[in-house]
Amino acid sequence: MADQISLLNEKYRNLLSIAFGFSIFSNLLKLTGPLFMLQVYDRVLGSRSVETLTALFTLITVLFILFGALEFARSRVIARIGVRLQTAMNIPVFNAVLRAFAKKQNTLGASSALQDLSAIATFFASPVILTFFDALWTPIFFLAIFTFHPLLGWLSVCGGGVLVLAALSNQFLTFRKISLAQQQSNTAATIAGQIEAGSDIIFSQAMGTAMAQRWQNELETGNSNSLRASDINGLFSAFTKSFRLLLQSAMLALGAWLVLQNEITAGAMIAGSILMGAALAPIEQGISQWKIAQKARIGWKNLSDFLRLHPETSSPMDLPAPDANLTAKNITLFSLSGEKPVLQNVSFELNTGEVLGIIGKSGSGKTTLLRVLMGLLAPTQGDVRLGGATLQQYSSDQLGKMVGYMPQNTQLFGGTVAENIAHMSMSPDPKRVAAAAQQAGIHQTIMALPQGYDTQITPHGFQLSGGQKQRISLARTLFHEPLILLLDEPSSSLDALGLQALESTISNMKANGKSVIIVGHRPSALSQCDKLLVLQDGKPTAYGPRDTVLHQTTQNAEDSLRIVRGSTL
């Protein structure tokens, strides 16, 4: 966190220094009003000199214009700190969120990380920092009041102490409620995302009422906590405003009494009242903006914890393109709890032009093994090598282009068909897009869409069938011409044309010296495989040439059935 989000960074420190410098002169110019009042009451009225009044007013006009310019300048500087901070941190935080969800590890805080960053940026772009700079001058203004009379000084100090106590009480009473409200708001947003993703299932299986109730409960609880915090904050804000007005009246009353006692002049009475208002204004503003500061504090803590769990790693240099040789040696991966291995001593070798089939029951570790082969999960023991180098020696971008992956559940993104095929590139290469679509057997189907490759894919846009989505997903997988193709249950959603395109793709991969790994439940779905790996509870139970493994698997199944029949008899 210290390396990724820190105001000690040179450019932020320089901007804050500039804003603080402006604040010094801005607060010095706040003395203009009290000094003007002092001179008018004590000199102008006593001498009845119009020339003196004109000269003083001309001077303070210039000073107040300068004051306004300084206020505008420092507000612009602070606003740019917030914008630059968010601009600098958007990509690192987004990448950390992406890593968390892709690896499915330590995802706590991932859903709210971007919101936390926004809360921090809002804090630095808001007047809260300027209020803090102004509050540093409160003791100086109190000292200036003491020069008029000690009683006036002590009255202002006691009044300021009451306001500070109110600010601390506000922090103590609202911090937990605001934190809970923020967590519940994030939970409600997560539920809303689940509803959007699973809308078909929710609607068709009459789950809408229950899901809506869950979403509503989280929102209502969060709103309730937020409302209570706002009520408390509003109470202290109202108290602060009314107390400050009362304090100013008390200051005038005490000043008038001192004037009657001939201990101060009328000008000192007015000047002291104005100075006390300037001294206490930052405290009042701080209380009214306390919610912004609290959200930023919570966001800072959450984002710090999240980025600590998902640090940004340096990318290794790009290596020359390897051969399509993939080997896994003694791959063992433990669950997050560390109690049970998800994969245990998995080994295989995939040579160029070969197709490996991975079969097993649901929950046997097939998809987890694919995630290890993609570099998303690092094995606890063992290693995976592509072209002789471990996966960690390749940058994520290079590895993502060399290892193509088509998941079982297709996910397309908001954009055109061409952009989806081109991995959401802002300027997709038309030739490469068309070539990938033709290889996936979806080119003619795309041409028949309303705008062809420029057809927008959005939740409310043109609707594609499951088979069309799967073939576009296949085209996307082939776009970078990968060396290794990983297919997770590829026949689950493909239509007849899609299956033909898939078989043609696998044949072309083999003919071009590339390799394919297919995950499936049934051996019958793996007709083009050269080798088979059978997993059971994360352990390899068979590995070798396809026909040998199929024969062994069939023989084991017949033996098991024979035992069952014998025990029944």
Coordinates of C-alpha atoms in Angstrom, one line a residue:
M1 CA 0.0 0.0 0.0
A2 CA 2.8 2.4 0.9
D3 CA 4.3 1.9 -2.6
Q4 CA 0.9 2.2 -4.4
I5 CA -1.1 4.9 -2.7
S6 CA 0.9 7.4 -0.7
L7 CA 0.7 11.2 -0.4
L8 CA 4.5 11.1 0.3
N9 CA 4.8 10.7 -3.5
E10 CA 6.7 13.7 -4.8
K11 CA 4.0 15.1 -7.0
Y12 CA 1.3 14.9 -4.3
R13 CA 3.7 16.3 -1.7
N14 CA 4.5 19.3 -3.9
L15 CA 0.8 20.0 -4.6
L16 CA 0.0 19.8 -0.9
S17 CA 2.9 22.2 -0.2
I18 CA 1.6 24.7 -2.7
A19 CA -1.9 24.4 -1.3
F20 CA -0.5 24.9 2.2
G21 CA 1.5 27.9 1.1
F22 CA -1.6 29.5 -0.4
S23 CA -3.4 28.7 2.9
I24 CA -0.8 30.7 4.9
F25 CA -1.4 33.9 2.9
S26 CA -5.1 33.2 2.7
N27 CA -5.4 33.0 6.5
L28 CA -3.2 36.0 7.0
L29 CA -5.6 38.0 4.8
K30 CA -8.5 36.9 7.1
L31 CA -7.0 39.4 9.5
T32 CA -8.0 42.2 7.0
G33 CA -11.6 42.4 8.2
P34 CA -10.8 42.6 11.9
L35 CA -8.0 45.2 11.4
F36 CA -10.2 47.3 9.2
M37 CA -13.0 47.3 11.8
L38 CA -10.4 48.2 14.5
Q39 CA -9.1 51.2 12.4
V40 CA -12.6 52.4 11.5
Y41 CA -13.9 52.4 15.1
D42 CA -10.7 53.7 16.7
R43 CA -9.3 56.1 14.1
V44 CA -11.8 57.0 11.4
L45 CA -14.8 57.7 13.7
G46 CA -12.6 59.5 16.2
S47 CA -10.9 61.7 13.6
R48 CA -13.9 61.9 11.2
S49 CA -11.5 61.7 8.3
V50 CA -13.0 60.7 5.0
E51 CA -9.6 60.5 3.3
T52 CA -8.5 57.9 5.9
L53 CA -11.7 55.9 5.4
T54 CA -11.2 56.0 1.6
A55 CA -7.6 54.9 1.7
L56 CA -8.4 52.0 4.1
F57 CA -11.3 50.8 2.0
T58 CA -9.2 50.9 -1.2
L59 CA -6.6 48.9 0.6
I60 CA -8.9 46.2 1.9
T61 CA -10.6 46.0 -1.5
V62 CA -7.3 45.0 -3.1
L63 CA -6.6 42.6 -0.2
F64 CA -10.0 40.9 -0.5
I65 CA -9.5 40.5 -4.2
L66 CA -6.1 38.9 -3.5
F67 CA -7.8 36.7 -0.8
G68 CA -10.4 35.5 -3.3
A69 CA -7.7 34.7 -5.9
L70 CA -5.8 32.7 -3.3
E71 CA -8.9 30.8 -2.2
F72 CA -9.7 29.9 -5.8
A73 CA -6.1 28.8 -6.5
R74 CA -5.8 26.5 -3.5
S75 CA -9.2 24.9 -4.2
R76 CA -8.0 24.2 -7.8
V77 CA -4.8 22.6 -6.4
I78 CA -6.7 20.4 -4.0
A79 CA -9.2 19.3 -6.6
R80 CA -6.3 18.2 -8.8
I81 CA -4.8 16.1 -6.1
G82 CA -8.0 14.0 -5.8
V83 CA -8.2 13.6 -9.6
R84 CA -4.5 12.7 -10.1
L85 CA -4.6 10.3 -7.2
Q86 CA -7.6 8.5 -8.6
T87 CA -6.1 8.5 -12.1
A88 CA -2.9 7.1 -10.8
M89 CA -4.5 4.4 -8.7
N90 CA -7.4 3.3 -11.0
I91 CA -5.4 0.8 -13.0
P92 CA -3.5 -0.7 -10.1
V93 CA -6.6 -1.2 -8.0
F94 CA -8.6 -2.5 -11.0
N95 CA -5.8 -5.0 -11.8
A96 CA -5.8 -6.1 -8.1
V97 CA -9.6 -6.6 -8.2
L98 CA -9.1 -8.6 -11.4
R99 CA -6.4 -10.8 -9.9
A100 CA -8.6 -11.4 -6.8
F101 CA -11.6 -12.6 -8.8
A102 CA -9.6 -14.5 -11.4
K103 CA -7.7 -16.5 -8.7
K104 CA -10.8 -16.7 -6.5
Q105 CA -8.6 -16.1 -3.5
N106 CA -8.9 -13.5 -0.8
T107 CA -11.7 -11.7 -2.6
L108 CA -12.9 -10.0 0.5
G109 CA -12.9 -6.3 -0.3
A110 CA -12.6 -6.8 -4.1
S111 CA -16.2 -5.8 -4.7
S112 CA -15.8 -2.5 -2.9
A113 CA -12.2 -1.7 -3.7
L114 CA -13.0 0.8 -6.5
Q115 CA -15.7 2.5 -4.3
D116 CA -13.1 2.8 -1.5
L117 CA -10.7 4.4 -3.9
S118 CA -13.4 6.8 -5.0
A119 CA -14.1 7.7 -1.3
I120 CA -10.4 8.5 -0.8
A121 CA -10.2 10.6 -4.0
T122 CA -13.4 12.5 -3.0
F123 CA -11.8 13.3 0.4
F124 CA -8.7 14.8 -1.2
A125 CA -10.8 16.7 -3.8
S126 CA -13.2 18.1 -1.1
P127 CA -12.6 21.2 1.1
V128 CA -11.8 18.9 4.1
I129 CA -8.1 19.3 3.6
L130 CA -8.4 23.1 3.3
T131 CA -10.5 23.0 6.5
F132 CA -7.6 21.2 8.2
F133 CA -5.1 23.8 6.9
D134 CA -7.3 26.5 8.2
A135 CA -7.7 24.8 11.6
L136 CA -4.0 25.1 12.1
W137 CA -4.5 28.9 12.3
T138 CA -7.1 28.6 15.1
P139 CA -4.5 28.9 17.9
I140 CA -3.0 31.9 16.2
F141 CA -6.3 33.7 16.0
F142 CA -6.9 32.8 19.7
L143 CA -3.6 34.4 20.6
A144 CA -4.6 37.6 18.6
I145 CA -7.8 37.8 20.6
F146 CA -5.8 37.5 23.8
T147 CA -4.0 40.7 22.8
F148 CA -7.3 42.6 23.0
H149 CA -8.1 41.3 26.4
P150 CA -7.5 38.0 28.4
L151 CA -11.2 37.5 29.1
L152 CA -12.0 37.6 25.4
G153 CA -9.3 35.1 24.7
W154 CA -10.4 32.6 27.4
L155 CA -14.0 32.9 26.2
S156 CA -13.0 32.0 22.7
V157 CA -10.7 29.1 23.9
C158 CA -13.4 27.6 26.0
G159 CA -15.9 27.9 23.2
G160 CA -13.5 26.3 20.8
G161 CA -12.9 23.5 23.3
V162 CA -16.6 22.7 23.4
L163 CA -16.7 22.6 19.6
V164 CA -13.7 20.2 19.5
L165 CA -15.4 18.0 22.1
A166 CA -18.5 17.9 19.9
A167 CA -16.4 16.9 16.9
L168 CA -14.8 14.0 18.8
S169 CA -18.1 12.9 20.1
N170 CA -19.5 13.0 16.5
Q171 CA -16.6 10.8 15.4
F172 CA -17.1 8.3 18.2
L173 CA -20.9 7.9 17.7
T174 CA -21.0 7.7 13.9
F175 CA -17.9 5.8 12.9
R176 CA -19.3 2.3 13.4
K177 CA -22.7 3.2 11.9
I178 CA -21.1 4.6 8.7
S179 CA -18.7 1.6 8.5
L180 CA -21.7 -0.9 8.7
A181 CA -23.7 1.2 6.3
Q182 CA -20.9 1.0 3.8
Q183 CA -20.5 -2.8 4.2
Q184 CA -24.2 -3.4 3.8
S185 CA -24.3 -1.1 0.7
N186 CA -21.5 -3.2 -0.8
T187 CA -23.4 -6.4 0.0
A188 CA -26.6 -5.1 -1.6
A189 CA -24.6 -4.2 -4.8
T190 CA -23.1 -7.8 -4.8
I191 CA -26.7 -9.2 -4.6
A192 CA -27.8 -6.9 -7.4
G193 CA -24.9 -8.2 -9.6
Q194 CA -25.9 -11.8 -8.8
I195 CA -29.5 -11.0 -9.7
E196 CA -28.4 -9.5 -13.1
A197 CA -26.1 -12.5 -13.8
G198 CA -28.7 -15.1 -12.9
S199 CA -31.9 -13.4 -14.0
D200 CA -33.0 -16.3 -16.2
I201 CA -32.8 -18.8 -13.3
I202 CA -34.3 -16.4 -10.8
F203 CA -37.3 -15.6 -13.0
S204 CA -37.9 -19.1 -14.3
Q205 CA -37.7 -20.7 -10.8
A206 CA -39.8 -18.1 -9.0
M207 CA -36.8 -16.9 -6.9
G208 CA -37.5 -13.2 -7.6
T209 CA -39.4 -12.5 -4.4
A210 CA -36.8 -14.1 -2.1
M211 CA -33.9 -12.4 -3.9
A212 CA -35.6 -9.1 -3.9
Q213 CA -36.3 -9.5 -0.2
R214 CA -32.6 -10.2 0.5
W215 CA -31.5 -7.2 -1.6
Q216 CA -34.1 -5.0 0.2
N217 CA -33.1 -6.2 3.6
E218 CA -29.5 -5.2 3.0
L219 CA -30.5 -1.8 1.6
E220 CA -32.8 -1.1 4.4
T221 CA -30.3 -2.0 7.1
G222 CA -27.6 0.0 5.4
N223 CA -29.9 3.0 4.9
S224 CA -31.0 2.7 8.5
N225 CA -27.4 2.9 9.8
S226 CA -26.6 5.7 7.3
L227 CA -29.7 7.6 8.4
R228 CA -28.8 7.2 12.1
A229 CA -25.3 8.4 11.4
S230 CA -26.7 11.4 9.4
D231 CA -29.1 12.2 12.2
I232 CA -26.2 12.2 14.7
N233 CA -24.0 14.2 12.4
G234 CA -26.9 16.6 11.7
L235 CA -27.5 17.0 15.5
F236 CA -23.9 18.0 16.1
S237 CA -23.8 20.2 13.0
A238 CA -26.9 22.1 14.2
F239 CA -25.5 22.3 17.8
T240 CA -22.2 23.7 16.3
K241 CA -23.9 26.4 14.3
S242 CA -26.2 27.5 17.1
F243 CA -23.5 27.4 19.7
R244 CA -21.1 29.4 17.5
L245 CA -23.8 32.1 17.0
L246 CA -24.4 32.1 20.7
L247 CA -20.6 32.3 21.3
Q248 CA -20.3 35.3 19.0
S249 CA -23.2 37.1 20.9
A250 CA -21.5 36.2 24.2
M251 CA -18.3 37.7 22.7
L252 CA -20.0 40.9 21.8
A253 CA -21.7 41.0 25.2
L254 CA -18.4 40.5 27.1
G255 CA -16.7 43.0 24.8
A256 CA -19.4 45.6 25.4
W257 CA -19.1 45.1 29.2
L258 CA -15.3 45.6 28.8
V259 CA -15.9 48.7 26.8
L260 CA -18.2 50.1 29.5
Q261 CA -15.4 49.3 32.0
N262 CA -13.0 51.3 29.7
E263 CA -10.7 48.2 29.4
I264 CA -10.9 47.9 25.6
T265 CA -12.1 50.1 22.7
A266 CA -15.2 49.5 20.6
G267 CA -13.0 48.6 17.7
A268 CA -11.3 45.8 19.7
M269 CA -14.7 44.5 20.7
I270 CA -15.8 44.1 17.0
A271 CA -12.4 42.9 15.8
G272 CA -12.3 40.2 18.6
S273 CA -15.8 38.9 17.6
I274 CA -14.8 38.7 13.9
L275 CA -11.5 36.9 14.8
M276 CA -13.3 34.4 16.9
G277 CA -15.6 33.6 14.0
A278 CA -12.6 33.0 11.8
A279 CA -11.0 30.8 14.5
L280 CA -14.0 28.6 15.0
A281 CA -15.2 28.4 11.4
P282 CA -12.8 25.5 10.5
I283 CA -14.1 23.4 13.4
E284 CA -17.7 24.0 12.3
Q285 CA -16.9 23.1 8.7
G286 CA -15.0 20.0 9.8
I287 CA -18.0 18.7 11.7
S288 CA -20.3 19.3 8.7
Q289 CA -17.9 17.4 6.4
W290 CA -17.0 14.7 8.9
K291 CA -18.9 12.0 6.9
I292 CA -16.6 12.5 3.9
A293 CA -13.6 12.1 6.1
Q294 CA -14.9 9.0 7.8
K295 CA -15.7 7.3 4.5
A296 CA -12.2 8.1 3.3
R297 CA -10.7 6.7 6.5
I298 CA -12.7 3.4 6.2
G299 CA -11.9 3.2 2.5
W300 CA -8.2 3.8 3.2
K301 CA -8.1 0.9 5.7
N302 CA -10.1 -1.4 3.5
L303 CA -8.1 -0.6 0.4
S304 CA -4.8 -1.0 2.3
D305 CA -5.8 -4.5 3.5
F306 CA -7.0 -5.5 0.1
L307 CA -3.9 -4.3 -1.8
R308 CA -1.7 -6.0 0.9
L309 CA -3.4 -9.3 0.0
H310 CA -3.0 -8.7 -3.7
P311 CA 0.3 -6.9 -4.3
E312 CA 1.3 -5.8 -7.7
T313 CA 4.1 -8.1 -9.0
S314 CA 6.8 -7.1 -11.4
S315 CA 6.4 -8.5 -14.9
P316 CA 9.3 -10.6 -16.2
M317 CA 10.7 -9.9 -19.6
D318 CA 9.0 -11.5 -22.6
L319 CA 10.7 -14.7 -23.6
P320 CA 10.9 -16.0 -27.2
A321 CA 7.9 -18.0 -28.3
P322 CA 8.3 -21.6 -27.0
D323 CA 7.2 -24.9 -28.5
A324 CA 3.8 -26.2 -27.5
N325 CA 5.3 -28.6 -24.9
L326 CA 3.5 -28.5 -21.6
T327 CA 4.6 -30.6 -18.6
A328 CA 3.2 -30.8 -15.1
K329 CA 5.3 -32.5 -12.4
N330 CA 3.9 -33.5 -9.0
I331 CA 1.3 -30.7 -8.9
T332 CA -0.1 -30.5 -5.4
L333 CA -2.5 -27.7 -4.4
F334 CA -4.0 -27.2 -1.0
S335 CA -7.3 -25.5 -0.2
L336 CA -7.4 -22.1 1.5
S337 CA -8.0 -23.8 4.8
G338 CA -4.9 -25.9 4.2
E339 CA -6.6 -29.1 5.5
K340 CA -7.1 -31.0 2.3
P341 CA -5.3 -31.0 -1.0
V342 CA -7.5 -30.1 -4.0
L343 CA -4.9 -31.6 -6.3
Q344 CA -2.3 -34.2 -5.3
N345 CA 0.7 -35.4 -7.2
V346 CA -0.7 -34.7 -10.7
S347 CA 1.8 -35.2 -13.5
F348 CA 1.6 -35.4 -17.3
E349 CA 3.5 -34.4 -20.4
L350 CA 1.9 -32.9 -23.5
N351 CA 4.0 -32.7 -26.6
T352 CA 3.5 -30.6 -29.7
G353 CA 0.6 -31.8 -31.8
E354 CA -1.0 -33.8 -29.0
V355 CA -4.4 -33.6 -27.4
L356 CA -4.8 -34.5 -23.8
G357 CA -8.2 -35.3 -22.3
I358 CA -8.8 -34.8 -18.6
I359 CA -11.9 -36.7 -17.3
G360 CA -13.4 -37.3 -13.9
K361 CA -16.5 -36.7 -11.9
S362 CA -17.7 -33.3 -10.8
G363 CA -15.5 -32.0 -8.0
S364 CA -12.6 -34.1 -9.0
G365 CA -10.3 -31.1 -9.6
K366 CA -10.4 -30.8 -13.4
T367 CA -11.2 -27.1 -13.6
T368 CA -8.8 -26.3 -10.8
L369 CA -6.1 -28.1 -12.7
L370 CA -6.9 -25.9 -15.7
R371 CA -6.6 -22.8 -13.5
V372 CA -3.1 -24.0 -12.5
L373 CA -2.2 -24.5 -16.1
M374 CA -3.3 -21.0 -16.9
G375 CA -1.1 -19.6 -14.2
L376 CA -4.0 -18.3 -12.1
L377 CA -3.2 -20.6 -9.2
A378 CA 0.3 -21.3 -8.1
P379 CA 0.7 -24.9 -6.9
T380 CA 1.8 -25.6 -3.4
Q381 CA 4.2 -28.2 -4.6
G382 CA 5.5 -29.1 -8.1
D383 CA 5.7 -26.9 -11.2
V384 CA 4.2 -26.4 -14.7
R385 CA 6.5 -25.7 -17.5
L386 CA 5.8 -24.4 -21.0
G387 CA 8.6 -24.9 -23.5
G388 CA 10.9 -25.7 -20.6
A389 CA 10.2 -22.5 -18.6
T390 CA 7.9 -22.3 -15.6
L391 CA 4.7 -20.3 -16.1
Q392 CA 6.0 -17.7 -13.6
Q393 CA 8.8 -16.8 -16.1
Y394 CA 6.2 -15.5 -18.6
S395 CA 4.4 -12.2 -18.1
S396 CA 0.6 -12.5 -17.7
D397 CA 0.0 -10.8 -21.0
Q398 CA 2.4 -13.2 -22.9
L399 CA 1.0 -16.2 -21.1
G400 CA -2.6 -15.2 -21.8
K401 CA -1.8 -15.0 -25.6
M402 CA 0.0 -18.3 -25.7
V403 CA -2.5 -20.3 -23.6
G404 CA -6.0 -19.9 -24.9
Y405 CA -8.9 -20.8 -22.6
M406 CA -12.6 -21.3 -23.3
P407 CA -14.6 -21.7 -20.1
Q408 CA -17.7 -23.9 -19.7
N409 CA -19.8 -20.8 -18.9
T410 CA -19.6 -18.2 -21.7
Q411 CA -19.2 -14.6 -20.7
L412 CA -19.4 -11.8 -23.3
F413 CA -18.9 -8.2 -22.5
G414 CA -20.5 -4.9 -23.4
G415 CA -19.2 -3.9 -26.8
T416 CA -19.3 -5.0 -30.4
V417 CA -19.0 -8.5 -31.6
A418 CA -15.6 -7.6 -33.1
E419 CA -14.4 -6.1 -29.8
N420 CA -15.4 -9.2 -27.9
I421 CA -13.5 -11.5 -30.3
A422 CA -10.5 -9.1 -30.2
H423 CA -10.3 -9.4 -26.4
M424 CA -12.1 -6.0 -25.9
S425 CA -9.5 -4.1 -27.9
M426 CA -10.6 -0.5 -28.6
S427 CA -9.4 -0.8 -32.2
P428 CA -9.7 -4.5 -33.3
D429 CA -7.8 -5.7 -36.3
P430 CA -10.6 -6.6 -38.8
K431 CA -8.5 -9.3 -40.6
R432 CA -7.5 -11.1 -37.4
V433 CA -11.1 -10.9 -36.1
A434 CA -12.6 -12.3 -39.3
A435 CA -9.9 -15.1 -39.4
A436 CA -10.7 -16.1 -35.8
A437 CA -14.5 -16.1 -36.5
Q438 CA -14.0 -18.2 -39.7
Q439 CA -11.9 -20.7 -37.8
A440 CA -14.7 -20.9 -35.1
G441 CA -17.4 -21.3 -37.8
I442 CA -19.3 -18.2 -36.7
H443 CA -18.4 -15.8 -39.6
Q444 CA -21.5 -16.3 -41.6
T445 CA -23.7 -16.1 -38.5
I446 CA -22.1 -12.8 -37.5
M447 CA -22.6 -11.4 -41.0
A448 CA -26.3 -12.1 -40.7
L449 CA -26.6 -10.0 -37.5
P450 CA -28.1 -6.5 -37.8
Q451 CA -24.8 -4.7 -37.9
G452 CA -22.5 -7.6 -38.6
Y453 CA -19.3 -7.4 -36.6
D454 CA -20.4 -4.0 -35.3
T455 CA -23.5 -5.4 -33.6
Q456 CA -23.5 -4.3 -30.0
I457 CA -23.6 -6.9 -27.3
T458 CA -25.2 -5.4 -24.2
P459 CA -27.7 -6.6 -21.6
H460 CA -30.4 -4.7 -23.4
G461 CA -29.0 -5.1 -26.9
F462 CA -29.2 -7.8 -29.5
Q463 CA -29.7 -11.2 -28.0
L464 CA -27.5 -14.1 -29.1
S465 CA -28.3 -17.8 -28.6
G466 CA -26.2 -20.0 -26.3
G467 CA -24.5 -21.7 -29.2
Q468 CA -23.7 -18.4 -30.9
K469 CA -22.2 -17.0 -27.7
Q470 CA -20.1 -20.2 -27.3
R471 CA -18.7 -20.0 -30.8
I472 CA -17.9 -16.3 -30.4
S473 CA -16.1 -17.4 -27.2
L474 CA -14.2 -19.9 -29.2
A475 CA -13.3 -17.2 -31.8
R476 CA -12.0 -15.1 -28.9
T477 CA -9.9 -18.0 -27.6
L478 CA -8.4 -18.4 -31.1
F479 CA -7.8 -14.7 -31.8
H480 CA -4.1 -14.6 -30.6
E481 CA -3.4 -18.0 -32.3
P482 CA -2.5 -19.7 -29.0
L483 CA 0.1 -22.5 -28.7
I484 CA -2.0 -24.4 -26.1
L485 CA -5.8 -24.5 -26.2
L486 CA -7.6 -25.3 -22.9
L487 CA -11.3 -26.3 -23.4
D488 CA -13.5 -26.8 -20.3
E489 CA -16.5 -28.9 -21.2
P490 CA -16.5 -27.5 -24.8
S491 CA -19.5 -29.5 -26.0
S492 CA -21.8 -28.4 -23.2
S493 CA -23.4 -25.5 -25.1
L494 CA -22.2 -25.8 -28.6
D495 CA -24.7 -26.5 -31.4
A496 CA -24.0 -28.9 -34.3
L497 CA -22.2 -26.2 -36.3
G498 CA -20.2 -25.3 -33.2
L499 CA -19.2 -28.9 -32.6
Q500 CA -18.0 -29.2 -36.2
A501 CA -16.0 -26.0 -35.9
L502 CA -14.5 -27.2 -32.6
E503 CA -13.4 -30.5 -34.2
S504 CA -11.9 -28.7 -37.1
T505 CA -10.1 -26.3 -34.8
I506 CA -8.6 -29.2 -32.8
S507 CA -7.5 -31.0 -36.0
N508 CA -5.9 -27.7 -37.2
M509 CA -4.1 -27.3 -33.9
K510 CA -2.7 -30.8 -34.1
A511 CA -1.6 -30.3 -37.7
N512 CA 0.2 -27.1 -36.9
G513 CA 2.2 -28.5 -34.1
K514 CA 0.1 -27.0 -31.3
S515 CA -1.5 -28.7 -28.3
V516 CA -4.9 -29.0 -26.8
I517 CA -6.3 -30.0 -23.4
I518 CA -10.0 -30.9 -23.2
V519 CA -11.8 -31.3 -19.9
G520 CA -14.9 -33.6 -19.9
H521 CA -17.1 -35.9 -17.8
R522 CA -17.5 -38.6 -20.4
P523 CA -14.7 -40.5 -22.3
S524 CA -17.0 -40.5 -25.4
A525 CA -16.6 -36.7 -25.7
L526 CA -12.8 -37.1 -26.2
S527 CA -12.5 -38.9 -29.5
Q528 CA -9.6 -36.7 -30.8
C529 CA -7.5 -37.2 -27.7
D530 CA -4.1 -38.8 -27.9
K531 CA -3.8 -39.1 -24.1
L532 CA -6.1 -39.3 -21.1
L533 CA -5.7 -38.2 -17.5
V534 CA -8.3 -39.5 -15.1
L535 CA -8.8 -37.6 -11.8
Q536 CA -10.6 -38.6 -8.7
D537 CA -10.8 -36.4 -5.6
G538 CA -7.8 -34.4 -7.0
K539 CA -5.6 -37.5 -7.5
P540 CA -4.6 -39.1 -10.8
T541 CA -6.0 -42.6 -11.1
A542 CA -4.9 -43.3 -14.7
Y543 CA -2.8 -41.6 -17.3
G544 CA -1.5 -42.7 -20.6
P545 CA -2.5 -43.3 -24.2
R546 CA -6.3 -42.9 -24.8
D547 CA -7.2 -46.4 -25.7
T548 CA -5.1 -47.9 -22.9
V549 CA -6.8 -45.6 -20.3
L550 CA -10.2 -46.2 -21.7
H551 CA -9.7 -49.9 -21.6
Q552 CA -8.4 -49.7 -18.0
T553 CA -11.3 -47.4 -17.0
T554 CA -13.9 -49.7 -18.6
Q555 CA -12.3 -52.8 -16.9
N556 CA -12.4 -51.1 -13.5
A557 CA -16.0 -50.1 -14.0
E558 CA -17.0 -53.7 -14.9
D559 CA -15.1 -55.1 -11.9
S560 CA -16.9 -52.6 -9.6
L561 CA -20.3 -53.6 -11.1
R562 CA -19.4 -57.3 -10.7
I563 CA -18.5 -56.7 -7.0
V564 CA -21.8 -54.8 -6.4
R565 CA -23.8 -57.6 -8.1
G566 CA -22.0 -60.2 -6.0
S567 CA -22.7 -58.4 -2.8
T568 CA -26.3 -58.0 -3.7
L569 CA -26.7 -61.7 -4.2

